[in-house]
Short mmCIF file of C-alpha atoms in Angstrom, two decimals:
data_model
loop_
_atom_site.label_atom_id
_atom_site.label_comp_id
_atom_site.label_asym_id
_atom_site.label_seq_id
_atom_site.Cartn_x
_atom_site.Cartn_y
_atom_site.Cartn_z
CA MET A 43 25.49 85.55 80.70
CA VAL A 44 25.85 87.70 83.81
CA THR A 45 26.14 91.43 83.07
CA ASP A 46 27.90 94.14 85.07
CA GLU A 47 24.49 95.36 86.20
CA SER A 48 23.33 91.95 87.46
CA PHE A 49 26.67 91.38 89.21
CA ASN A 50 26.45 94.80 90.88
CA GLN A 51 22.95 93.95 92.10
CA LEU A 52 24.17 90.67 93.62
CA PHE A 53 27.21 92.39 95.13
CA GLN A 54 25.03 95.14 96.65
CA SER A 55 22.70 92.48 98.02
CA LEU A 56 25.69 90.77 99.66
CA LYS A 57 26.74 94.04 101.32
CA ASN A 58 23.30 94.58 102.84
CA CYS A 59 21.94 91.08 103.51
CA SER A 60 21.68 89.40 106.92
CA PRO A 61 24.07 86.56 107.87
CA HIS A 62 21.23 84.12 107.15
CA ASP A 63 21.21 85.11 103.43
CA VAL A 64 24.97 85.47 102.88
CA GLY A 65 25.47 81.89 101.66
CA LYS A 66 22.53 82.00 99.26
CA THR A 67 23.70 85.31 97.74
CA CYS A 68 27.29 84.13 97.32
CA MET A 69 26.17 80.87 95.72
CA ALA A 70 24.19 82.93 93.18
CA ILE A 71 27.35 84.94 92.44
CA MET A 72 29.44 81.77 92.02
CA GLU A 73 26.82 80.20 89.77
CA SER A 74 26.79 83.31 87.57
CA PHE A 75 30.60 83.20 87.28
CA VAL A 76 30.40 79.90 85.37
CA ASP A 77 29.07 81.82 82.35
CA ILE A 78 31.72 84.57 82.17
CA ASP A 79 35.24 84.64 80.80
CA ARG A 80 38.36 84.21 82.92
CA GLU A 81 39.40 87.88 83.03
CA ALA A 82 35.93 89.19 83.98
CA ARG A 83 35.69 86.56 86.72
CA LYS A 84 39.12 87.56 88.05
CA VAL A 85 38.25 91.30 88.19
CA ARG A 86 34.90 90.76 89.92
CA THR A 87 36.34 88.26 92.38
CA GLU A 88 39.12 90.63 93.41
CA GLU A 89 36.65 93.51 93.86
CA MET A 90 34.41 91.42 96.09
CA TYR A 91 37.29 89.93 98.10
CA ALA A 92 38.79 93.39 98.77
CA TRP A 93 35.45 94.56 100.23
CA ALA A 94 35.01 91.40 102.33
CA GLU A 95 38.57 91.64 103.68
CA GLN A 96 37.99 95.24 104.81
CA ASN A 97 34.77 94.22 106.58
CA ALA A 98 35.97 90.86 107.93
CA ALA A 99 35.59 91.89 111.59
CA LYS A 100 31.96 93.03 111.14
CA LYS A 101 30.95 90.42 108.55
CA PRO A 102 33.03 87.27 109.20
CA LEU A 103 30.66 84.96 107.29
CA SER A 104 30.77 87.22 104.19
CA PHE A 105 34.56 87.06 104.40
CA CYS A 106 34.43 83.24 104.49
CA TYR A 107 32.27 83.09 101.37
CA ALA A 108 34.37 85.72 99.58
CA LYS A 109 37.41 83.54 100.27
CA LEU A 110 35.46 80.56 98.87
CA ILE A 111 34.71 82.54 95.69
CA LEU A 112 38.41 83.42 95.42
CA ALA A 113 39.30 79.72 95.70
CA PHE A 114 36.59 78.96 93.11
CA SER A 115 38.20 81.47 90.71
CA PHE A 116 41.64 79.90 91.18
CA PHE A 117 40.09 76.46 90.66
CA TYR A 118 38.45 77.40 87.36
CA ASN A 119 41.70 79.00 86.19
CA GLU A 120 43.46 75.68 87.02
CA GLN A 121 45.64 77.41 89.64
CA TYR A 122 45.31 74.47 91.99
CA ASP A 123 48.39 75.35 94.07
CA LYS A 124 46.63 78.61 95.05
CA ALA A 125 43.16 77.12 95.47
CA LEU A 126 44.18 74.17 97.65
CA PRO A 127 45.48 76.00 100.78
CA LEU A 128 42.50 78.37 100.68
CA LEU A 129 40.04 75.47 100.56
CA ILE A 130 41.78 73.78 103.50
CA GLU A 131 41.68 76.99 105.54
CA LEU A 132 37.99 77.40 104.70
CA GLN A 133 37.15 74.08 106.35
CA ARG A 134 38.28 75.58 109.66
CA LEU A 135 36.69 79.00 109.03
CA PHE A 136 33.29 77.56 108.10
CA SER A 137 33.46 75.28 111.14
CA GLU A 138 34.02 78.33 113.35
CA GLN A 139 31.03 80.03 111.70
CA ASN A 140 28.93 76.86 112.17
CA ASP A 141 28.20 76.66 108.42
CA PRO A 142 28.58 73.02 107.26
CA ASP A 143 27.04 73.77 103.86
CA GLY A 144 29.69 76.33 102.95
CA ALA A 145 32.32 73.79 104.05
CA ALA A 146 30.65 71.15 101.84
CA VAL A 147 30.90 73.33 98.73
CA GLY A 148 34.60 73.81 99.49
CA LEU A 149 35.01 70.05 99.92
CA ASN A 150 33.54 69.49 96.47
CA PHE A 151 36.27 71.68 94.94
CA LEU A 152 38.84 69.86 97.04
CA GLY A 153 37.59 66.56 95.64
CA SER A 154 37.94 67.89 92.10
CA ILE A 155 41.53 68.96 92.75
CA TYR A 156 42.42 65.60 94.33
CA ARG A 157 40.90 63.92 91.25
CA THR A 158 43.06 66.09 88.97
CA PHE A 159 46.11 65.16 91.05
CA GLY A 160 45.24 61.47 90.65
CA ASP A 161 44.39 60.75 94.29
CA VAL A 162 41.09 58.96 93.71
CA ASP A 163 40.55 57.83 97.33
CA LEU A 164 40.84 61.36 98.75
CA ALA A 165 38.72 62.70 95.89
CA LEU A 166 35.89 60.26 96.65
CA LYS A 167 36.15 60.88 100.39
CA ALA A 168 35.86 64.66 99.96
CA CYS A 169 33.04 64.45 97.39
CA TRP A 170 30.99 61.90 99.36
CA THR A 171 31.28 64.02 102.54
CA ALA A 172 30.09 67.06 100.59
CA HIS A 173 27.32 65.01 98.94
CA GLU A 174 26.02 63.80 102.30
CA GLN A 175 25.85 67.30 103.79
CA LEU A 176 24.29 69.02 100.76
CA SER A 177 21.81 66.17 100.33
CA LYS A 178 20.78 66.45 103.99
CA SER A 179 20.39 70.24 104.05
CA GLY A 180 18.90 70.66 100.56
CA LYS A 181 20.91 73.88 100.16
CA TYR A 182 22.88 75.00 97.11
CA PRO A 183 21.45 72.60 94.46
CA PHE A 184 23.84 73.92 91.76
CA PHE A 185 26.84 72.65 93.70
CA PHE A 186 25.06 69.49 94.80
CA LEU A 187 24.69 68.73 91.08
CA ALA A 188 28.40 69.44 90.61
CA CYS A 189 29.13 66.99 93.42
CA ASN A 190 27.01 64.24 91.84
CA ILE A 191 28.64 64.64 88.43
CA ASN A 192 32.08 64.78 90.03
CA ILE A 193 31.45 61.45 91.78
CA GLY A 194 30.18 59.97 88.50
CA GLY A 195 33.35 61.17 86.74
CA ILE A 196 35.58 59.61 89.41
CA TYR A 197 33.84 56.25 88.93
CA VAL A 198 34.38 56.55 85.16
CA ASP A 199 38.10 57.19 85.81
CA ARG A 200 38.19 53.99 87.87
CA LYS A 201 36.27 52.11 85.16
CA HIS A 202 33.38 51.45 87.56
CA TYR A 203 30.81 52.32 84.92
CA ASP A 204 27.77 50.74 86.57
CA GLU A 205 28.42 52.89 89.66
CA ALA A 206 28.89 56.04 87.56
CA VAL A 207 25.60 55.86 85.62
CA PRO A 208 23.20 56.36 88.60
CA HIS A 209 25.02 59.57 89.59
CA PHE A 210 24.79 61.00 86.07
CA LEU A 211 21.10 59.99 85.81
CA SER A 212 20.31 61.50 89.22
CA ALA A 213 22.10 64.74 88.30
CA LEU A 214 20.33 64.86 84.92
CA ASP A 215 16.88 64.44 86.47
CA MET A 216 17.50 67.12 89.07
CA ALA A 217 19.17 69.53 86.63
CA GLU A 218 16.23 69.27 84.20
CA LYS A 219 13.71 69.93 86.98
CA LEU A 220 15.68 72.97 88.22
CA GLU A 221 16.47 74.10 84.65
CA LYS A 222 20.22 74.14 85.35
CA TYR A 223 21.23 73.71 81.69
CA TYR A 224 24.96 73.75 82.48
CA TRP A 225 24.69 70.50 84.44
CA VAL A 226 22.14 68.98 82.07
CA ILE A 227 24.83 69.11 79.37
CA TYR A 228 27.59 67.76 81.64
CA ALA A 229 25.38 64.90 82.87
CA LEU A 230 24.47 63.93 79.30
CA HIS A 231 28.14 64.05 78.24
CA GLY A 232 29.06 61.84 81.20
CA LEU A 233 26.38 59.30 80.30
CA SER A 234 27.39 59.31 76.63
CA LYS A 235 31.01 58.49 77.51
CA VAL A 236 29.93 55.52 79.59
CA TYR A 237 27.52 54.26 76.91
CA LEU A 238 30.18 54.68 74.22
CA ILE A 239 32.69 52.63 76.25
CA GLN A 240 29.99 49.99 76.80
CA GLN A 241 29.25 50.05 73.05
CA LYS A 242 25.67 51.15 73.66
CA TYR A 243 25.80 53.37 70.59
CA PRO A 244 22.11 54.38 70.25
CA GLU A 245 22.00 55.48 73.90
CA ALA A 246 25.29 57.40 73.55
CA ARG A 247 24.11 59.24 70.43
CA GLU A 248 20.75 60.11 72.01
CA CYS A 249 22.53 61.69 75.01
CA LEU A 250 24.85 63.73 72.78
CA GLU A 251 22.03 64.95 70.55
CA ARG A 252 20.02 66.00 73.61
CA ALA A 253 23.06 67.85 74.98
CA MET A 254 23.51 69.62 71.64
CA ILE A 255 19.88 70.80 71.65
CA VAL A 256 20.23 72.21 75.18
CA ALA A 257 23.56 73.92 74.43
CA GLU A 258 22.15 75.61 71.30
CA LYS A 259 18.95 76.60 73.10
CA TYR A 260 20.88 78.52 75.77
CA ASN A 261 23.50 79.72 73.28
CA HIS A 262 26.42 78.97 75.60
CA PRO A 263 29.48 78.93 73.27
CA LEU A 264 31.67 76.68 75.43
CA SER A 265 28.89 74.11 75.86
CA VAL A 266 28.09 74.21 72.14
CA CYS A 267 31.77 73.63 71.26
CA ASN A 268 32.07 70.76 73.73
CA SER A 269 28.85 69.15 72.46
CA LEU A 270 29.98 69.40 68.83
CA THR A 271 33.33 67.84 69.76
CA GLU A 272 31.70 64.99 71.69
CA LEU A 273 29.45 64.24 68.70
CA GLY A 274 32.52 64.27 66.46
CA ASN A 275 34.27 61.81 68.79
CA TYR A 276 31.19 59.58 68.79
CA TYR A 277 31.05 59.39 64.98
CA PHE A 278 34.81 58.82 64.79
CA THR A 279 34.51 55.88 67.24
CA THR A 280 31.64 54.38 65.23
CA GLY A 281 33.55 54.78 61.95
CA SER A 282 31.34 57.51 60.43
CA PHE A 283 34.25 59.73 59.40
CA ALA A 284 32.31 62.19 57.22
CA GLU A 285 29.97 63.06 60.11
CA ALA A 286 32.92 63.18 62.53
CA GLU A 287 34.73 65.62 60.21
CA ASP A 288 31.68 67.87 59.97
CA PHE A 289 31.20 68.16 63.74
CA HIS A 290 34.90 68.77 64.47
CA LYS A 291 35.08 71.43 61.75
CA ARG A 292 32.07 73.24 63.20
CA SER A 293 33.56 73.04 66.69
CA LEU A 294 36.95 74.30 65.44
CA THR A 295 35.38 77.32 63.73
CA LEU A 296 33.40 78.27 66.84
CA ARG A 297 36.37 77.76 69.16
CA GLU A 298 38.58 79.98 66.99
CA GLN A 299 35.88 82.68 67.04
CA ASN A 300 35.70 82.55 70.85
CA GLN A 301 39.46 82.14 71.41
CA PHE A 302 39.09 78.68 72.99
CA ILE A 303 42.57 77.81 71.76
CA GLY A 304 43.13 74.65 73.83
CA GLY A 305 39.95 73.11 72.47
CA ALA A 306 40.77 74.26 68.94
CA ILE A 307 44.07 72.33 69.08
CA THR A 308 42.15 69.20 70.10
CA ASN A 309 39.85 69.62 67.09
CA CYS A 310 42.88 69.91 64.79
CA ILE A 311 44.29 66.66 66.18
CA ARG A 312 40.98 64.85 65.75
CA LEU A 313 40.60 66.15 62.18
CA GLY A 314 44.14 64.99 61.43
CA GLU A 315 43.19 61.50 62.64
CA ILE A 316 39.99 61.58 60.57
CA TYR A 317 41.80 62.59 57.38
CA SER A 318 44.37 59.85 57.99
CA LYS A 319 41.55 57.29 58.22
CA GLN A 320 40.09 58.72 54.99
CA PHE A 321 43.50 58.46 53.23
CA LYS A 322 43.74 62.23 52.78
CA PRO A 323 47.36 62.88 53.79
CA LYS A 324 47.51 66.39 52.31
CA GLU A 325 44.49 67.61 54.31
CA ALA A 326 45.76 65.78 57.42
CA ILE A 327 49.19 67.46 57.23
CA ALA A 328 47.65 70.91 56.69
CA ILE A 329 45.30 70.71 59.70
CA LEU A 330 47.93 69.13 61.96
CA GLU A 331 50.45 71.86 61.10
CA LYS A 332 47.80 74.42 61.98
CA GLY A 333 47.24 72.67 65.31
CA LEU A 334 51.02 72.46 65.89
CA LYS A 335 51.37 76.21 65.34
CA LEU A 336 48.65 76.92 67.94
CA ALA A 337 50.09 74.38 70.40
CA THR A 338 53.60 75.84 70.02
CA GLN A 339 52.28 79.36 70.68
CA MET A 340 50.66 78.15 73.90
CA GLN A 341 53.49 75.70 74.73
CA VAL A 342 51.05 72.83 75.22
CA LYS A 343 53.69 70.10 74.99
CA PRO A 344 51.38 67.04 75.39
CA LYS A 345 49.42 68.13 72.32
CA MET A 346 52.60 69.10 70.47
CA TYR A 347 54.07 65.61 70.80
CA GLN A 348 50.75 64.01 69.78
CA ILE A 349 50.79 66.07 66.57
CA HIS A 350 54.43 65.22 65.84
CA PHE A 351 53.63 61.50 66.21
CA LEU A 352 50.68 61.75 63.80
CA LEU A 353 52.76 63.70 61.28
CA SER A 354 55.52 61.09 61.56
CA GLU A 355 53.05 58.31 60.72
CA ILE A 356 51.57 60.25 57.79
CA TYR A 357 54.98 60.99 56.26
CA GLN A 358 55.95 57.35 56.76
CA SER A 359 52.85 56.28 54.82
CA LYS A 360 54.01 58.63 52.04
CA ASN A 361 57.50 57.07 52.13
CA ASP A 362 58.99 60.44 53.13
CA VAL A 363 61.51 58.94 55.57
CA VAL A 364 63.37 62.20 56.31
CA LYS A 365 60.31 64.14 57.46
CA SER A 366 58.93 61.08 59.25
CA LEU A 367 62.15 60.68 61.23
CA PHE A 368 62.27 64.42 61.94
CA HIS A 369 58.81 64.43 63.52
CA TYR A 370 59.41 61.12 65.30
CA LYS A 371 62.54 62.49 66.98
CA LEU A 372 60.63 65.62 68.08
CA PHE A 373 57.84 63.38 69.35
CA HIS A 374 60.30 61.45 71.58
CA GLU A 375 62.07 64.60 72.74
CA LEU A 376 58.86 66.36 73.72
CA ARG A 377 57.36 63.27 75.33
CA GLU A 378 60.46 62.88 77.54
CA GLN A 379 60.16 66.55 78.57
CA VAL A 380 56.47 66.06 79.38
CA GLU A 381 57.22 62.92 81.42
CA LEU A 382 59.89 64.78 83.43
CA GLU A 383 57.56 67.73 83.97
CA ASP A 384 54.73 65.36 84.91
CA ASN A 385 56.94 63.62 87.47
CA GLU A 386 57.96 66.96 88.97
CA ARG A 387 54.32 68.03 89.03
CA LYS A 388 53.26 64.76 90.65
CA ILE A 389 55.88 65.21 93.40
CA LYS A 390 54.75 68.80 93.93
CA ASN A 391 51.09 67.77 93.92
CA ALA A 392 51.77 64.90 96.35
CA HIS A 393 53.49 67.39 98.66
CA LEU A 394 50.55 69.80 98.39
CA VAL A 395 48.06 67.00 99.10
CA PHE A 396 50.14 65.78 102.07
CA GLU A 397 50.28 69.29 103.55
CA ALA A 398 46.57 69.76 102.90
CA GLU A 399 45.65 66.50 104.63
CA GLN A 400 47.95 67.29 107.57
CA THR A 401 46.24 70.66 107.95
CA MET A 402 42.84 68.96 107.75
CA LYS A 403 43.86 66.54 110.51
CA GLU A 404 45.17 69.43 112.61
CA ASN A 405 41.88 71.28 112.05
CA ILE A 406 39.95 68.21 113.26
CA ILE A 407 42.16 67.98 116.38
CA ILE A 408 41.79 71.71 117.03
CA LYS A 409 38.02 71.42 116.57
CA LYS A 410 37.88 68.55 119.09
CA GLN A 411 40.07 70.46 121.54
CA LYS A 412 37.91 73.54 121.11
CA ALA A 413 34.74 71.50 121.72
CA GLU A 414 36.34 69.97 124.84
CA ILE A 415 37.37 73.40 126.11
CA GLU A 416 33.87 74.75 125.48
CA LYS A 417 32.41 71.77 127.33
CA LYS A 418 34.75 72.34 130.28
CA ASN A 419 33.94 76.06 130.24
CA ILE A 420 30.22 75.29 130.35
CA GLU A 421 30.74 72.87 133.23
CA LEU A 422 32.92 75.43 135.05
CA GLN A 423 30.37 78.17 134.46
CA GLU A 424 27.59 75.91 135.77
CA THR A 425 29.66 75.21 138.89
CA ILE A 426 30.34 78.94 139.36
CA ASP A 427 26.64 79.69 138.88
CA GLU A 428 25.69 77.06 141.47
CA LEU A 429 28.19 78.45 143.96
CA THR A 430 27.01 81.99 143.24
CA ARG A 431 23.38 80.96 143.76
CA ALA A 432 24.34 79.18 147.00
CA ARG A 433 26.21 82.27 148.25
CA ILE A 434 23.35 84.55 147.24
CA GLY A 435 20.88 82.15 148.90
CA LYS A 436 22.78 82.36 152.21
CA LYS A 437 23.02 86.14 151.93
CA ALA A 438 19.31 86.41 151.08
CA LYS A 439 18.39 84.24 154.08
CA ALA A 440 20.50 86.42 156.35
CA ILE A 441 18.84 89.57 155.04
CA THR A 442 15.40 87.94 155.35
CA LEU A 443 16.18 86.99 158.97
CA VAL A 444 17.11 90.60 159.73
CA ILE A 445 13.90 91.80 158.08
CA ALA A 446 11.90 89.23 160.10
CA ILE A 447 13.45 90.39 163.37
CA ILE A 448 12.71 94.02 162.48
CA LEU A 449 9.11 93.14 161.58
CA PHE A 450 8.56 91.24 164.84
CA VAL A 451 10.01 94.11 166.87
CA LEU A 452 7.87 96.63 164.98
CA GLU A 453 4.83 94.36 165.32
CA ASP A 454 5.11 94.23 169.11
CA THR A 455 5.64 97.97 169.39
CA ILE A 456 2.86 98.97 166.99
CA LEU A 457 0.31 96.51 168.40
CA HIS A 458 1.12 97.52 171.98
CA PHE A 459 0.25 101.18 171.29
CA ALA A 460 -2.68 100.36 168.99
CA LEU A 461 -4.38 98.00 171.42
CA GLU A 462 -3.75 100.39 174.29
CA PHE A 463 -5.38 103.14 172.26
CA VAL A 464 -8.54 101.10 171.69
CA SER A 465 -8.46 99.82 175.32
CA THR A 466 -8.23 96.15 174.39
CA ASN A 467 -5.69 93.33 174.69
CA ASN A 468 -6.71 90.96 171.93
CA TYR A 469 -4.34 87.96 171.79
CA PHE A 470 -5.78 86.72 168.47
CA ILE A 471 -4.92 89.96 166.63
CA SER A 472 -1.30 89.63 167.69
CA LEU A 473 -1.26 85.98 166.60
CA ILE A 474 -2.70 86.79 163.16
CA VAL A 475 -0.11 89.54 162.56
CA LYS A 476 2.72 87.17 163.53
CA MET A 477 1.38 84.51 161.15
CA VAL A 478 1.21 87.08 158.31
CA ILE A 479 4.86 88.01 158.97
CA ILE A 480 5.92 84.33 159.02
CA PHE A 481 4.13 83.49 155.74
CA SER A 482 5.57 86.58 154.03
CA LEU A 483 9.16 85.55 154.81
CA SER A 484 9.37 83.12 151.83
CA PRO A 485 8.29 85.72 149.20
CA ILE A 486 10.59 88.26 150.84
CA ASN A 487 13.49 85.78 150.64
CA LYS A 488 12.81 85.12 146.91
CA ALA A 489 12.55 88.85 146.19
CA VAL A 490 15.85 89.54 147.95
CA GLU A 491 17.54 86.63 146.14
CA GLY A 492 16.21 87.85 142.75
CA TYR A 493 17.44 91.37 143.44
CA LEU A 494 20.93 90.14 144.35
CA LEU A 495 21.08 87.96 141.20
CA LYS A 496 20.13 90.91 139.00
CA ARG A 497 22.90 92.98 140.53
CA ILE A 498 25.48 90.28 139.77
CA ILE A 499 24.20 89.87 136.15
CA LYS A 500 24.45 93.63 135.55
CA LYS A 501 27.97 93.63 136.99
CA ARG A 502 29.02 90.81 134.62
CA LYS A 503 27.56 92.60 131.61
CA ARG A 504 29.53 95.77 132.50
CA GLU A 505 32.71 93.69 132.78
CA VAL A 506 32.09 92.11 129.35
CA LEU A 507 31.56 95.53 127.75
CA VAL A 508 34.73 96.86 129.30
#
């Protein structure tokens, strides 16, 4: 688990590192945030983002990655309406900074959100684009693993199990080599779900037992709870209710200790189902009422109506018609509320996705326009440079001509007095001097042209600074 000291070291490194190392440092920070609780992640993210925002002009790439970490924090807190616009904006910002790998990490989160919203096609498109870039560059293996597992999960959602398995296996192999235990567990859980659906029970159990060993080795409470629950679900599916009860009880105890309330409610529901199968109505009612109390406190209506339905069936089996009808009516009432809320959420999510995709399209158009403008600017600058060189060439030739005339005039004058002084009139000496002057005109012309070019370059630099 990341400590305040280790976070401060990473944060200090981010403040002082070169642009080349910004991405690597920020990925290390994001990876460490997976192991900390929601509140600690929120505090550290806000601290880092405040610094990056203040230094955005001097460190634009650090600001991009700080914004990515902020979106990551929203994503893990399931605040998708806040994460989505940030992730869309980051596609443009990373493009401006010429950092496709940072953009790819953002696309992976986008894919996860689209998957949550039920838009499988957009989810696959985003995740495959991210997968291609991160695979090509070899950067940020932690998030490349996330991308692989995300794609595998999408294929499971679509019931394309044969397509899902290679992604989980690939992620598992890579995660084990890199010792990324977090993704080792997720890959094994993904494989176990597929094998369980395919009724490959020995393979499913082996994956879950391996995941349990890894989770306990690294003593990560959330992973341990999830692994215990998955083992409980496995034994429930295979009809081994005593083993299923044991694993769900252990998971429930640990989740209550760590305040993982949502997961604890799930364990209560599963235990209620197990006790019903074992014809233990008293135990089933007690655990389901405990789960209902927790679900009511958190207002988790989908789990509340599940519990009411189970209680209705148990009371019916006991011939307690009044209580059975009471819970059945609450089940219907809550389910209708959930359906209405789900429909509203789906409309809102569809609107968010539409706006996000429109912004993405606009970003692509802007990027193309920018590239076209840059191309035209380069062409224009090349034309200006050619014209400038031509003008300088003419000016240099004119100056060289003047110098040549002066040299010929001086040559005649100097030679006339020199030859007179030595009482000779040597024609060959005069011819040699003239040839020297003629052959020196080309170097003189180049020197003059170079001097004039340097003057223009210095003038342009002064204009840029001003």
